[in-house]
């Protein structure tokens, strides 16, 4: 069974602070993919990153960085120097390649509020 | 490159009615998935279509159905609406294990 846990329901930070969003996953598969999505108030889930289970390299994209650790089944997301535009709900998700289709398993999301 | 387009954006229906939602995927994507998002249950998988065939289905009652056309556009139908069907319905298109989402259709059942 696949499961994604985002223990942080809501986080508030002051602008320019760094913030880390936690994601812990469960799967018995050896091949799987992890994702982060951002959901602004408009509703659309905006794709941020995809990482496969064989690539544990950390990734940095501008102010965003991701730390993938298979040993702890975690895929954490850090925003450096947060901005008001970062305020949104962030979802971590897991899927696995399958000929019978793709199903994404989402965490419950972390609502981030950046206070100016 | 156009993104995933969902229509309509907002919908108000009366309990007992039926509703059809539409999703146009990104050009070239053959997979279309549907998700229901509610405050209580979060994001839940409804079903996925690939090349006009339902490839995977979540744990929803038979009132929820869908189909995909030869141009990969997909429709989702909910019959005999219940108050609990009020939700944001999100469509995603992709290839392999990627998924790009539309803005969703917010359905309110009164």
mmCIF file of N, CA, C and O in Angstrom, chain B residues 9-70:
data_model
loop_
_atom_site.group_PDB
_atom_site.id
_atom_site.type_symbol
_atom_site.label_atom_id
_atom_site.label_comp_id
_atom_site.label_asym_id
_atom_site.label_seq_id
_atom_site.Cartn_x
_atom_site.Cartn_y
_atom_site.Cartn_z
ATOM 1 N N UNK B 9 -15.832 26.051 -14.914
ATOM 2 C CA UNK B 9 -15.030 26.293 -13.720
ATOM 3 C C UNK B 9 -15.877 26.170 -12.459
ATOM 4 O O UNK B 9 -15.413 25.708 -11.427
ATOM 5 N N UNK B 10 -17.121 26.620 -12.557
ATOM 6 C CA UNK B 10 -18.016 26.572 -11.403
ATOM 7 C C UNK B 10 -19.373 26.025 -11.843
ATOM 8 O O UNK B 10 -19.814 26.269 -12.968
ATOM 9 N N UNK B 11 -19.987 25.321 -10.936
ATOM 10 C CA UNK B 11 -21.260 24.677 -11.245
ATOM 11 C C UNK B 11 -22.067 24.543 -9.964
ATOM 12 O O UNK B 11 -21.543 24.124 -8.928
ATOM 13 N N UNK B 12 -23.336 24.901 -10.043
ATOM 14 C CA UNK B 12 -24.241 24.680 -8.915
ATOM 15 C C UNK B 12 -25.362 23.778 -9.408
ATOM 16 O O UNK B 12 -26.016 24.082 -10.409
ATOM 17 N N UNK B 13 -25.567 22.682 -8.708
ATOM 18 C CA UNK B 13 -26.600 21.724 -9.076
ATOM 19 C C UNK B 13 -27.458 21.406 -7.861
ATOM 20 O O UNK B 13 -27.040 21.586 -6.713
ATOM 21 N N UNK B 14 -28.627 20.883 -8.155
ATOM 22 C CA UNK B 14 -29.555 20.477 -7.098
ATOM 23 C C UNK B 14 -29.415 18.991 -6.834
ATOM 24 O O UNK B 14 -29.154 18.205 -7.765
ATOM 25 N N UNK B 15 -29.563 18.625 -5.599
ATOM 26 C CA UNK B 15 -29.508 17.212 -5.205
ATOM 27 C C UNK B 15 -30.424 16.381 -6.103
ATOM 28 O O UNK B 15 -31.560 16.781 -6.388
ATOM 29 N N UNK B 16 -29.920 15.272 -6.579
ATOM 30 C CA UNK B 16 -30.696 14.390 -7.442
ATOM 31 C C UNK B 16 -30.429 14.596 -8.922
ATOM 32 O O UNK B 16 -30.711 13.697 -9.732
ATOM 33 N N UNK B 17 -29.887 15.735 -9.272
ATOM 34 C CA UNK B 17 -29.571 15.992 -10.675
ATOM 35 C C UNK B 17 -28.298 15.240 -11.067
ATOM 36 O O UNK B 17 -27.642 14.613 -10.249
ATOM 37 N N UNK B 18 -27.985 15.332 -12.348
ATOM 38 C CA UNK B 18 -26.721 14.773 -12.797
ATOM 39 C C UNK B 18 -25.876 15.891 -13.406
ATOM 40 O O UNK B 18 -26.384 16.964 -13.738
ATOM 41 N N UNK B 19 -24.576 15.629 -13.513
ATOM 42 C CA UNK B 19 -23.684 16.663 -14.015
ATOM 43 C C UNK B 19 -22.585 16.019 -14.860
ATOM 44 O O UNK B 19 -22.184 14.879 -14.616
ATOM 45 N N UNK B 20 -22.136 16.766 -15.861
ATOM 46 C CA UNK B 20 -21.030 16.310 -16.704
ATOM 47 C C UNK B 20 -19.948 17.367 -16.701
ATOM 48 O O UNK B 20 -20.209 18.538 -16.962
ATOM 49 N N UNK B 21 -18.740 16.944 -16.401
ATOM 50 C CA UNK B 21 -17.587 17.832 -16.397
ATOM 51 C C UNK B 21 -16.669 17.447 -17.542
ATOM 52 O O UNK B 21 -16.556 16.261 -17.888
ATOM 53 N N UNK B 22 -15.971 18.431 -18.094
ATOM 54 C CA UNK B 22 -15.139 18.181 -19.262
ATOM 55 C C UNK B 22 -13.678 18.528 -18.985
ATOM 56 O O UNK B 22 -13.389 19.451 -18.222
ATOM 57 N N UNK B 23 -12.801 17.783 -19.632
ATOM 58 C CA UNK B 23 -11.371 18.002 -19.466
ATOM 59 C C UNK B 23 -10.669 17.815 -20.807
ATOM 60 O O UNK B 23 -10.793 16.761 -21.448
ATOM 61 N N UNK B 24 -9.937 18.845 -21.223
ATOM 62 C CA UNK B 24 -9.119 18.744 -22.434
ATOM 63 C C UNK B 24 -7.662 18.672 -22.013
ATOM 64 O O UNK B 24 -7.144 19.620 -21.413
ATOM 65 N N UNK B 25 -6.995 17.578 -22.314
ATOM 66 C CA UNK B 25 -5.611 17.409 -21.853
ATOM 67 C C UNK B 25 -4.633 18.211 -22.689
ATOM 68 O O UNK B 25 -4.994 18.777 -23.717
ATOM 69 N N UNK B 26 -3.399 18.227 -22.235
ATOM 70 C CA UNK B 26 -2.313 18.835 -22.991
ATOM 71 C C UNK B 26 -2.129 18.042 -24.280
ATOM 72 O O UNK B 26 -2.204 16.804 -24.270
ATOM 73 N N UNK B 27 -1.891 18.752 -25.361
ATOM 74 C CA UNK B 27 -1.731 18.090 -26.647
ATOM 75 C C UNK B 27 -0.640 17.023 -26.596
ATOM 76 O O UNK B 27 0.466 17.263 -26.102
ATOM 77 N N UNK B 28 -0.992 15.839 -27.080
ATOM 78 C CA UNK B 28 -0.032 14.738 -27.072
ATOM 79 C C UNK B 28 -0.144 13.810 -25.885
ATOM 80 O O UNK B 28 0.409 12.708 -25.879
ATOM 81 N N UNK B 29 -0.861 14.239 -24.855
ATOM 82 C CA UNK B 29 -1.037 13.385 -23.679
ATOM 83 C C UNK B 29 -2.225 12.465 -23.885
ATOM 84 O O UNK B 29 -3.315 12.907 -24.247
ATOM 85 N N UNK B 30 -2.028 11.192 -23.636
ATOM 86 C CA UNK B 30 -3.101 10.220 -23.828
ATOM 87 C C UNK B 30 -3.744 9.772 -22.524
ATOM 88 O O UNK B 30 -4.766 9.127 -22.522
ATOM 89 N N UNK B 31 -3.129 10.115 -21.428
ATOM 90 C CA UNK B 31 -3.670 9.722 -20.127
ATOM 91 C C UNK B 31 -4.397 10.901 -19.483
ATOM 92 O O UNK B 31 -3.870 12.012 -19.435
ATOM 93 N N UNK B 32 -5.589 10.630 -19.012
ATOM 94 C CA UNK B 32 -6.360 11.637 -18.282
ATOM 95 C C UNK B 32 -6.863 11.001 -16.987
ATOM 96 O O UNK B 32 -7.472 9.930 -17.011
ATOM 97 N N UNK B 33 -6.587 11.666 -15.891
ATOM 98 C CA UNK B 33 -7.039 11.183 -14.582
ATOM 99 C C UNK B 33 -7.950 12.213 -13.945
ATOM 100 O O UNK B 33 -7.824 13.406 -14.212
ATOM 101 N N UNK B 34 -8.821 11.734 -13.081
ATOM 102 C CA UNK B 34 -9.742 12.617 -12.360
ATOM 103 C C UNK B 34 -9.567 12.408 -10.854
ATOM 104 O O UNK B 34 -9.423 11.269 -10.380
ATOM 105 N N UNK B 35 -9.618 13.531 -10.133
ATOM 106 C CA UNK B 35 -9.504 13.498 -8.682
ATOM 107 C C UNK B 35 -10.593 14.371 -8.072
ATOM 108 O O UNK B 35 -10.980 15.391 -8.638
ATOM 109 N N UNK B 36 -11.050 13.948 -6.918
ATOM 110 C CA UNK B 36 -11.998 14.745 -6.140
ATOM 111 C C UNK B 36 -11.266 15.321 -4.938
ATOM 112 O O UNK B 36 -10.550 14.595 -4.238
ATOM 113 N N UNK B 37 -11.446 16.600 -4.706
ATOM 114 C CA UNK B 37 -10.806 17.224 -3.547
ATOM 115 C C UNK B 37 -11.859 17.825 -2.636
ATOM 116 O O UNK B 37 -12.644 18.688 -3.057
ATOM 117 N N UNK B 38 -11.900 17.374 -1.409
ATOM 118 C CA UNK B 38 -12.794 17.915 -0.399
ATOM 119 C C UNK B 38 -11.992 18.235 0.852
ATOM 120 O O UNK B 38 -10.940 17.629 1.086
ATOM 121 N N UNK B 39 -12.481 19.153 1.670
ATOM 122 C CA UNK B 39 -11.753 19.495 2.906
ATOM 123 C C UNK B 39 -11.592 18.290 3.839
ATOM 124 O O UNK B 39 -10.568 18.146 4.486
ATOM 125 N N UNK B 40 -12.566 17.418 3.850
ATOM 126 C CA UNK B 40 -12.514 16.297 4.778
ATOM 127 C C UNK B 40 -11.694 15.120 4.295
ATOM 128 O O UNK B 40 -10.994 14.471 5.081
ATOM 129 N N UNK B 41 -11.756 14.831 3.018
ATOM 130 C CA UNK B 41 -11.101 13.640 2.464
ATOM 131 C C UNK B 41 -9.838 13.948 1.672
ATOM 132 O O UNK B 41 -9.109 13.032 1.267
ATOM 133 N N UNK B 42 -9.561 15.202 1.422
ATOM 134 C CA UNK B 42 -8.371 15.542 0.656
ATOM 135 C C UNK B 42 -8.532 15.182 -0.805
ATOM 136 O O UNK B 42 -9.642 15.193 -1.347
ATOM 137 N N UNK B 43 -7.425 14.850 -1.434
ATOM 138 C CA UNK B 43 -7.420 14.515 -2.862
ATOM 139 C C UNK B 43 -7.575 13.012 -3.016
ATOM 140 O O UNK B 43 -6.741 12.237 -2.585
ATOM 141 N N UNK B 44 -8.657 12.626 -3.681
ATOM 142 C CA UNK B 44 -8.925 11.207 -3.877
ATOM 143 C C UNK B 44 -9.039 10.889 -5.353
ATOM 144 O O UNK B 44 -9.704 11.603 -6.107
ATOM 145 N N UNK B 45 -8.421 9.793 -5.735
ATOM 146 C CA UNK B 45 -8.401 9.347 -7.123
ATOM 147 C C UNK B 45 -9.746 8.764 -7.521
ATOM 148 O O UNK B 45 -10.298 7.908 -6.821
ATOM 149 N N UNK B 46 -10.262 9.242 -8.646
ATOM 150 C CA UNK B 46 -11.526 8.724 -9.172
ATOM 151 C C UNK B 46 -11.283 7.640 -10.216
ATOM 152 O O UNK B 46 -11.701 6.505 -10.071
ATOM 153 N N UNK B 47 -10.652 8.021 -11.309
ATOM 154 C CA UNK B 47 -10.318 7.061 -12.366
ATOM 155 C C UNK B 47 -9.332 7.677 -13.335
ATOM 156 O O UNK B 47 -9.095 8.878 -13.331
ATOM 157 N N UNK B 48 -8.756 6.782 -14.154
ATOM 158 C CA UNK B 48 -7.828 7.203 -15.182
ATOM 159 C C UNK B 48 -8.209 6.578 -16.503
ATOM 160 O O UNK B 48 -8.594 5.406 -16.550
ATOM 161 N N UNK B 49 -8.090 7.352 -17.557
ATOM 162 C CA UNK B 49 -8.338 6.853 -18.898
ATOM 163 C C UNK B 49 -7.082 6.982 -19.731
ATOM 164 O O UNK B 49 -6.312 7.942 -19.586
ATOM 165 N N UNK B 50 -6.891 5.993 -20.588
ATOM 166 C CA UNK B 50 -5.750 5.985 -21.494
ATOM 167 C C UNK B 50 -6.223 5.412 -22.812
ATOM 168 O O UNK B 50 -6.748 4.287 -22.845
ATOM 169 N N UNK B 51 -6.048 6.174 -23.859
ATOM 170 C CA UNK B 51 -6.490 5.723 -25.194
ATOM 171 C C UNK B 51 -7.920 5.181 -25.155
ATOM 172 O O UNK B 51 -8.198 4.070 -25.630
ATOM 173 N N UNK B 52 -8.792 5.969 -24.576
ATOM 174 C CA UNK B 52 -10.240 5.714 -24.554
ATOM 175 C C UNK B 52 -10.660 4.550 -23.648
ATOM 176 O O UNK B 52 -11.828 4.168 -23.639
ATOM 177 N N UNK B 53 -9.721 4.006 -22.892
ATOM 178 C CA UNK B 53 -10.041 2.872 -22.015
ATOM 179 C C UNK B 53 -9.791 3.260 -20.562
ATOM 180 O O UNK B 53 -8.770 3.887 -20.250
ATOM 181 N N UNK B 54 -10.712 2.867 -19.697
ATOM 182 C CA UNK B 54 -10.480 3.108 -18.280
ATOM 183 C C UNK B 54 -9.411 2.135 -17.802
ATOM 184 O O UNK B 54 -9.595 0.920 -17.835
ATOM 185 N N UNK B 55 -8.336 2.696 -17.296
ATOM 186 C CA UNK B 55 -7.195 1.860 -16.947
ATOM 187 C C UNK B 55 -7.115 1.600 -15.444
ATOM 188 O O UNK B 55 -6.506 0.635 -15.004
ATOM 189 N N UNK B 56 -7.734 2.462 -14.678
ATOM 190 C CA UNK B 56 -7.634 2.340 -13.240
ATOM 191 C C UNK B 56 -8.832 3.069 -12.623
ATOM 192 O O UNK B 56 -9.330 4.054 -13.187
ATOM 193 N N UNK B 57 -9.284 2.587 -11.492
ATOM 194 C CA UNK B 57 -10.464 3.176 -10.878
ATOM 195 C C UNK B 57 -10.277 3.241 -9.373
ATOM 196 O O UNK B 57 -9.787 2.290 -8.752
ATOM 197 N N UNK B 58 -10.701 4.349 -8.785
ATOM 198 C CA UNK B 58 -10.645 4.493 -7.340
ATOM 199 C C UNK B 58 -11.888 3.930 -6.691
ATOM 200 O O UNK B 58 -12.739 3.312 -7.334
ATOM 201 N N UNK B 59 -11.998 4.189 -5.413
ATOM 202 C CA UNK B 59 -13.078 3.611 -4.629
ATOM 203 C C UNK B 59 -14.241 4.582 -4.509
ATOM 204 O O UNK B 59 -14.493 5.149 -3.454
ATOM 205 N N UNK B 60 -14.959 4.755 -5.584
ATOM 206 C CA UNK B 60 -16.120 5.626 -5.628
ATOM 207 C C UNK B 60 -17.323 4.833 -6.132
ATOM 208 O O UNK B 60 -17.162 3.874 -6.876
ATOM 209 N N UNK B 61 -18.524 5.249 -5.724
ATOM 210 C CA UNK B 61 -19.723 4.517 -6.168
ATOM 211 C C UNK B 61 -19.935 4.634 -7.667
ATOM 212 O O UNK B 61 -19.358 5.496 -8.331
ATOM 213 N N UNK B 62 -20.783 3.768 -8.182
ATOM 214 C CA UNK B 62 -21.034 3.712 -9.611
ATOM 215 C C UNK B 62 -21.686 4.968 -10.183
ATOM 216 O O UNK B 62 -21.736 5.135 -11.401
ATOM 217 N N UNK B 63 -22.136 5.867 -9.288
ATOM 218 C CA UNK B 63 -22.717 7.129 -9.771
ATOM 219 C C UNK B 63 -21.659 7.987 -10.480
ATOM 220 O O UNK B 63 -21.991 8.877 -11.245
ATOM 221 N N UNK B 64 -20.418 7.689 -10.194
ATOM 222 C CA UNK B 64 -19.315 8.411 -10.820
ATOM 223 C C UNK B 64 -18.822 7.594 -12.012
ATOM 224 O O UNK B 64 -18.436 6.431 -11.866
ATOM 225 N N UNK B 65 -18.860 8.201 -13.169
ATOM 226 C CA UNK B 65 -18.398 7.505 -14.358
ATOM 227 C C UNK B 65 -17.661 8.480 -15.255
ATOM 228 O O UNK B 65 -17.722 9.694 -15.066
ATOM 229 N N UNK B 66 -16.992 7.931 -16.231
ATOM 230 C CA UNK B 66 -16.249 8.790 -17.137
ATOM 231 C C UNK B 66 -16.085 8.149 -18.481
ATOM 232 O O UNK B 66 -16.486 6.982 -18.702
ATOM 233 N N UNK B 67 -15.528 8.907 -19.376
ATOM 234 C CA UNK B 67 -15.178 8.358 -20.673
ATOM 235 C C UNK B 67 -14.117 9.241 -21.305
ATOM 236 O O UNK B 67 -13.912 10.389 -20.894
ATOM 237 N N UNK B 68 -13.467 8.686 -22.308
ATOM 238 C CA UNK B 68 -12.458 9.445 -23.032
ATOM 239 C C UNK B 68 -12.713 9.285 -24.517
ATOM 240 O O UNK B 68 -13.023 8.185 -24.986
ATOM 241 N N UNK B 69 -12.527 10.346 -25.228
ATOM 242 C CA UNK B 69 -12.780 10.348 -26.657
ATOM 243 C C UNK B 69 -11.491 10.125 -27.436
ATOM 244 O O UNK B 69 -10.392 10.152 -26.872
ATOM 245 N N UNK B 70 -11.623 9.949 -28.724
ATOM 246 C CA UNK B 70 -10.458 9.629 -29.552
ATOM 247 C C UNK B 70 -9.439 10.773 -29.581
ATOM 248 O O UNK B 70 -8.257 10.561 -29.840
#
